[in-house]
Coordinates of C-alpha atoms in Angstrom, one line a residue:
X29 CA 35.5 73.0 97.0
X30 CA 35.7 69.6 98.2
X31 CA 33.5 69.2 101.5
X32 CA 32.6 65.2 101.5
X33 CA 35.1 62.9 103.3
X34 CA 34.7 60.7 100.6
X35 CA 35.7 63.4 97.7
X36 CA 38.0 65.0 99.9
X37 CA 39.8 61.3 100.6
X38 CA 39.8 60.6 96.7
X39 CA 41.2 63.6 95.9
X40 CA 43.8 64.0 98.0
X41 CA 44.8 60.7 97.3
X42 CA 45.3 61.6 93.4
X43 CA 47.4 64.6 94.4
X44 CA 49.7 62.7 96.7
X45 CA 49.3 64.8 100.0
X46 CA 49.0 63.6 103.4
X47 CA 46.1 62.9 105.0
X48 CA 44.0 61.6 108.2
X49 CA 40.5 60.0 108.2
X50 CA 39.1 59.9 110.8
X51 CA 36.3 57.4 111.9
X52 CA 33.8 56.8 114.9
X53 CA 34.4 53.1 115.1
X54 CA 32.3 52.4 118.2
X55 CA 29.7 54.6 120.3
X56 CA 27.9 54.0 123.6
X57 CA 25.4 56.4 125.1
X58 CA 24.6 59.8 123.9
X59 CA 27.2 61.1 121.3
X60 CA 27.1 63.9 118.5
X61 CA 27.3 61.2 115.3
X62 CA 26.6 57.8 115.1
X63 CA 29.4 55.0 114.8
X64 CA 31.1 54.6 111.1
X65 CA 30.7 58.4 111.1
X66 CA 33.5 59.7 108.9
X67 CA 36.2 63.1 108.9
X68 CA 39.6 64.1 106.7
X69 CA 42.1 66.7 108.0
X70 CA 44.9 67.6 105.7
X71 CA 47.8 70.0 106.5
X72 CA 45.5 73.0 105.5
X73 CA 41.8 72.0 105.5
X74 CA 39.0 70.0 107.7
X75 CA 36.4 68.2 105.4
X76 CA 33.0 67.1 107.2
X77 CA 32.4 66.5 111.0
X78 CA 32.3 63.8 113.2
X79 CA 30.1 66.2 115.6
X80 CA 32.0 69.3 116.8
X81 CA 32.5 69.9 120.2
X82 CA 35.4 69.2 122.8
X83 CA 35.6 65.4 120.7
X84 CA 36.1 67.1 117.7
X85 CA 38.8 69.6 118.7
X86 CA 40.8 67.2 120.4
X87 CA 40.5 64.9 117.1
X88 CA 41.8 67.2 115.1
X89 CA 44.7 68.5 117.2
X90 CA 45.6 64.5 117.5
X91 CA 45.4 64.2 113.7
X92 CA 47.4 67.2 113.4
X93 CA 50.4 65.7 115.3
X94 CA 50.3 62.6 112.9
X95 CA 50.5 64.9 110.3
X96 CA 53.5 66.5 111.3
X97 CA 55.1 63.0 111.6
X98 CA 53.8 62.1 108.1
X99 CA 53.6 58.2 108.4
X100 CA 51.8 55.9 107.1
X101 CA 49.9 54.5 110.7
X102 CA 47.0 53.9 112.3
X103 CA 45.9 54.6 115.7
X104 CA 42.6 53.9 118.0
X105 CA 41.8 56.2 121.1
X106 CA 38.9 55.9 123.6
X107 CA 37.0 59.3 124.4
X108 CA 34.3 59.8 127.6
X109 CA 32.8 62.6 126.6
X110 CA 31.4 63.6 130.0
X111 CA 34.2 63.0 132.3
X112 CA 37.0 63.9 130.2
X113 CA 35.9 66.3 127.4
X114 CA 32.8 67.8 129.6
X115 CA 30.7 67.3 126.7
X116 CA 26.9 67.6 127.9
X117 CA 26.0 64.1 126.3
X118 CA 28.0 62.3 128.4
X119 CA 28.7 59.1 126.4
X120 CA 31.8 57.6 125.1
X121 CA 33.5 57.5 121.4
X122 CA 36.0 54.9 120.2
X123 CA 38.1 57.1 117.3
X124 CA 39.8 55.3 114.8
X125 CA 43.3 57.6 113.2
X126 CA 44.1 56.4 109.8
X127 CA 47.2 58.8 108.5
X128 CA 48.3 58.5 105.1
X129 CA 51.5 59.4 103.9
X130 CA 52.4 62.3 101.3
X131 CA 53.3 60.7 97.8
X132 CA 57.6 60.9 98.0
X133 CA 58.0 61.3 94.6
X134 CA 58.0 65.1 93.5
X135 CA 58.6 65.7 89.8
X136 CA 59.1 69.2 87.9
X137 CA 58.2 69.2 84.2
X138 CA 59.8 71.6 82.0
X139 CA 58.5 72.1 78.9
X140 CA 54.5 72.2 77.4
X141 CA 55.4 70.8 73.6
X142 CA 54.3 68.1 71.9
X143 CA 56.2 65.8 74.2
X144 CA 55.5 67.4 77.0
X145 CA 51.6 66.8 76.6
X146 CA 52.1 63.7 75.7
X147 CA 53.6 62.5 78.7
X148 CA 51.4 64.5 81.6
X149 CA 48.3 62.6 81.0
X150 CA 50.9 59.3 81.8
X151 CA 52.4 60.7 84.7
X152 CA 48.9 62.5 86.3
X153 CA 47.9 58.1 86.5
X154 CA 51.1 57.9 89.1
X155 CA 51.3 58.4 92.9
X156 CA 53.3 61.6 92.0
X157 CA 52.7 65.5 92.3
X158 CA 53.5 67.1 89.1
X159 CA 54.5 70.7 88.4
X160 CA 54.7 71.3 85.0
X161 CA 56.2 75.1 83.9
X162 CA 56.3 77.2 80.5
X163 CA 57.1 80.5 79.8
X164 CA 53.6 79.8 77.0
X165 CA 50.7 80.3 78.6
X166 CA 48.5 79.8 75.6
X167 CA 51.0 76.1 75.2
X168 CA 49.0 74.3 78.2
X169 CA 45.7 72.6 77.3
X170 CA 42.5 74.2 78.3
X171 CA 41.3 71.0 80.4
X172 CA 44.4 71.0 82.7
X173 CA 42.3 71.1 85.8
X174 CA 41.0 67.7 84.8
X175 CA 44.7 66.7 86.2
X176 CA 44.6 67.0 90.4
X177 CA 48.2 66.1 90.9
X178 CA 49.5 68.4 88.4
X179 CA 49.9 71.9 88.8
X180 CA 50.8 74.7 85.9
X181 CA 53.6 77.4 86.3
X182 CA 53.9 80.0 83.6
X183 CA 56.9 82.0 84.0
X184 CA 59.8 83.8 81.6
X185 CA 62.7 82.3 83.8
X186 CA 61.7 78.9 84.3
X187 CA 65.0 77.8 85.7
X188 CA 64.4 79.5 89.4
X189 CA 61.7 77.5 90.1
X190 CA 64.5 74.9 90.2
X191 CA 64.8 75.7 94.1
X192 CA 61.0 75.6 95.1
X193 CA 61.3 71.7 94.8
X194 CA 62.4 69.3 97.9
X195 CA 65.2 67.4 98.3
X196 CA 65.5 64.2 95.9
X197 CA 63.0 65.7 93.0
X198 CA 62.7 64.3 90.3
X199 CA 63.5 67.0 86.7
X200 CA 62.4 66.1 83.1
X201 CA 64.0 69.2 81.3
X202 CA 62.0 69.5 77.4
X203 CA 61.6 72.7 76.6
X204 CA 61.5 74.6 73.2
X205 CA 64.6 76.9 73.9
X206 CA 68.3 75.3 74.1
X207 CA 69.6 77.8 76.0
X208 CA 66.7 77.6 78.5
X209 CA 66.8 74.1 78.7
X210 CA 71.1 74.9 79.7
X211 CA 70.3 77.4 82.3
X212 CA 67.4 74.8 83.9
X213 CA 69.7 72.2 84.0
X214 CA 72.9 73.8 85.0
X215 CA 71.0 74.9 88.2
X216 CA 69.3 71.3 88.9
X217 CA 73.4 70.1 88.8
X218 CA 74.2 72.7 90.7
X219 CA 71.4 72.0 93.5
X220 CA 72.9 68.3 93.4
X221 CA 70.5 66.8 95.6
X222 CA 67.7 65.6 92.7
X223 CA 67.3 61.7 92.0
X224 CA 66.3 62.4 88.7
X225 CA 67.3 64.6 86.2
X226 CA 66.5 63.9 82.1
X227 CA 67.6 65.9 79.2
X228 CA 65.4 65.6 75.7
X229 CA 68.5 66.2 73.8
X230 CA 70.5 65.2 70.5
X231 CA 73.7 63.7 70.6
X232 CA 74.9 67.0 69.1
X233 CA 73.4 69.1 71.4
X234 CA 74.1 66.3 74.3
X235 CA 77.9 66.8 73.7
X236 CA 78.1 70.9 73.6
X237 CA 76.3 71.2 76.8
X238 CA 78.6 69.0 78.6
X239 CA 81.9 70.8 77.3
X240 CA 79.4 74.4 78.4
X241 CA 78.8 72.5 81.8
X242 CA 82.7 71.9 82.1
X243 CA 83.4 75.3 80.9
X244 CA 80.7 76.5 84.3
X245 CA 82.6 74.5 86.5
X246 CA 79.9 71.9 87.0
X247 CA 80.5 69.3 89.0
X248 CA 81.3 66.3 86.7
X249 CA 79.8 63.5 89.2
X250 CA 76.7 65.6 88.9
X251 CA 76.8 65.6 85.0
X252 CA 77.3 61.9 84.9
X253 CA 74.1 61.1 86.9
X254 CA 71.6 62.7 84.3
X255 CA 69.7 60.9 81.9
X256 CA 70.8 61.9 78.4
X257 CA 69.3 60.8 75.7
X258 CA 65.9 60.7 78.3
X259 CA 64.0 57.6 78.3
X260 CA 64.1 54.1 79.1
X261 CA 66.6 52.5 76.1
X262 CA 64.6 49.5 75.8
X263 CA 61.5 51.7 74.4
X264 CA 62.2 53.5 71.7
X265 CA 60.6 55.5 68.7
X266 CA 60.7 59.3 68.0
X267 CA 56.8 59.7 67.9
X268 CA 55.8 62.3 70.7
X269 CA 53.9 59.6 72.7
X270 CA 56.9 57.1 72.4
X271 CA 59.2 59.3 73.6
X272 CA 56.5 60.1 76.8
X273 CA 56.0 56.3 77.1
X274 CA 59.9 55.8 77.4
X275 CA 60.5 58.8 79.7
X276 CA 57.5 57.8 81.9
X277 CA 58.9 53.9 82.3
X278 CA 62.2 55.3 83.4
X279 CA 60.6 57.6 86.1
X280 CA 58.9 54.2 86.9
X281 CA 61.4 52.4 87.0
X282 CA 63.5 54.7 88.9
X283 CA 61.1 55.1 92.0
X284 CA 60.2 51.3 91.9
X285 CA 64.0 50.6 92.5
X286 CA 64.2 53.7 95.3
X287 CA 61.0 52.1 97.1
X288 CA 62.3 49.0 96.9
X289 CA 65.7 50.2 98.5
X290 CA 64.3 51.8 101.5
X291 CA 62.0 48.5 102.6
X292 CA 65.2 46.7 102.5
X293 CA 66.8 49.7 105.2
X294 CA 64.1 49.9 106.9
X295 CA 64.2 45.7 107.6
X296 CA 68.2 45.8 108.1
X297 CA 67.2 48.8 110.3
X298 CA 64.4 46.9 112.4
X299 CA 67.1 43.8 112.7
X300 CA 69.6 46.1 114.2
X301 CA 67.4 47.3 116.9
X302 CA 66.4 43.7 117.9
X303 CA 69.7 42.1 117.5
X304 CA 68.9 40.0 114.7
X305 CA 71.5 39.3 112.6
X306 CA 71.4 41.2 109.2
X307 CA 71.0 39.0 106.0
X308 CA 73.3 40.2 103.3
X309 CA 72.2 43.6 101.6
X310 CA 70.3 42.7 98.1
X311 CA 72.7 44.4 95.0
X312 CA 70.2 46.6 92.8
X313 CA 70.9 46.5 89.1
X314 CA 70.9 49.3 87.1
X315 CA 67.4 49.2 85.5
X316 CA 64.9 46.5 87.8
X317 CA 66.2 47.8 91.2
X318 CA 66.5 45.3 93.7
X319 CA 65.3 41.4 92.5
X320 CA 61.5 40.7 94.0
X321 CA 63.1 37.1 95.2
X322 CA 66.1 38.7 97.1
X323 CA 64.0 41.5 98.6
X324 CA 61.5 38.3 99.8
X325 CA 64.5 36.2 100.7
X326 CA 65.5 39.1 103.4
X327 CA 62.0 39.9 104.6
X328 CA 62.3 35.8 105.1
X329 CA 65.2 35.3 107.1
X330 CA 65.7 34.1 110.1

């Protein structure tokens, strides 16, 4: 149980949640801590103090609002502890709000085989949440704890936990079953709202599942938007690791070129509301995403 703001900081951090750390950046008179004095609240836990009290309860229910916003900001507010919290010490605090943002990039990993432990140890190193199901229990490795940001699911109908994920997931279908990896996929398509959604598959295999999703009344638009055969083209092999290495450089690759996306909105965004005019919108290709120098061209402009 993490109690430290430090370890609590760190490891919240790995698992992508939102956070606030809070810090006494200035004291005068008589307070409860000293200044540099250090507290994280998360959506459902407090780790260390800045003192208790009135201070502290009104810190909290201030960090609690950024949290529900879920922005990436900073913000600096002036306590008297005497006059305005009735707090017996009397002196004033200068509390420094740091909130940082939940990771955006959610991905669902079906499948605990050869690939499959191959690639989590890649994607547990990226600003991701992973959760990784099996109907095996005895398939996931013993030190999966070691792994903050990913979390195991063991379960005989893997494909409803298809609707526990948010909006714009990402899905990496691998499992040992064909006909499981049909039903899991045929109900991501049918959700229709993931950014990502790879298929380990043979050609063979590939081609019966797209007449079966026909057959299901899939939506075709749907069907042309997944990633089948998986991976990034440009890395190939057939080795276990290769085939994690490719997969994980697409995922990459994919939420670079979404990031990238929504800092050009929110620029053409900010020049709308000041009446700027808009430089023309930067054309992604399809695998680098939007061009660093066009992005910084924009940014730029006058």
């Amino acid at each position: 149980m993490m109690t430290n703001w430090s370890s609590a900081a760190n490891q919240l951090s790995k698992q992508g949640s939102v956070y606030v750390l809070v810090t006494l950046v200035g004291v005068s008179g008589s307070t409860p801590r000293n200044s540099g004095t250090k507290m994280v609240i998360s959506q459902a836990d407090i780790f260390d103090t800045i003192g208790g009290g009135h201070l502290e309860h009104k810190t909290i229910k201030h960090a609690r609002t950024m949290l529900a916003v879920g922005k990436n900001c900073q913000h600096l507010e002036h306590f008297q502890l005497g006059s305005n919290l009735g707090q017996c010490c009397g002196g004033n605090a200068s509390v420094l709000f740091e909130c940082f943002a939940a990771v955006g990039v959610n991905i669902m990993l079906f499948g605990a085989g050869h690939v499959g432990k191959a690639l989590i140890p890649i994607l547990a190193q990226l600003p991701c949440h992973v959760t990784w199901v099996d109907s095996r229990e005895e398939q996931f490795p013993a030190n999966i704890e070691m792994y903050p940001n990913v979390t195991k699911v063991v379960t005989e109908e893997p494909e409803f936990e298809v609707g526990s994920m948010p909006e714009h997931s990402y899905f990496v279908v691998m499992t040992h079953n064909h006909q499981m990896d049909f039903e899991i996929s045929q109900a991501i398509l049918k959700r229709a709202d993931f950014s990502y959604l790879g298929l380990i598959a043979s050609d063979t295999k590939w081609r019966r599942f797209k007449q079966r999703y026909k057959h299901r009344d899939v939506d075709q638009n749907q069907v042309a938007r997944m990633s089948c055969p998986i991976g990034l083209e440009q890395v190939g092999g057939k080795l276990p690791i290769e085939v994690a290495v490719s997969v994980s450089a697409e995922i990459i690759n994919k939420y670079q070129a979404e990031e990238q996306n929504r800092q050009v909105e929110q620029v053409l965004e900010q020049r709308l509301d000041t009446g700027s005019p808009a430089a023309p919108r930067a054309r992604p290709s399809s695998q680098q995403g939007i061009n660093w120098k066009e992005l910084k061209q924009l940014l730029n402009a006058d």
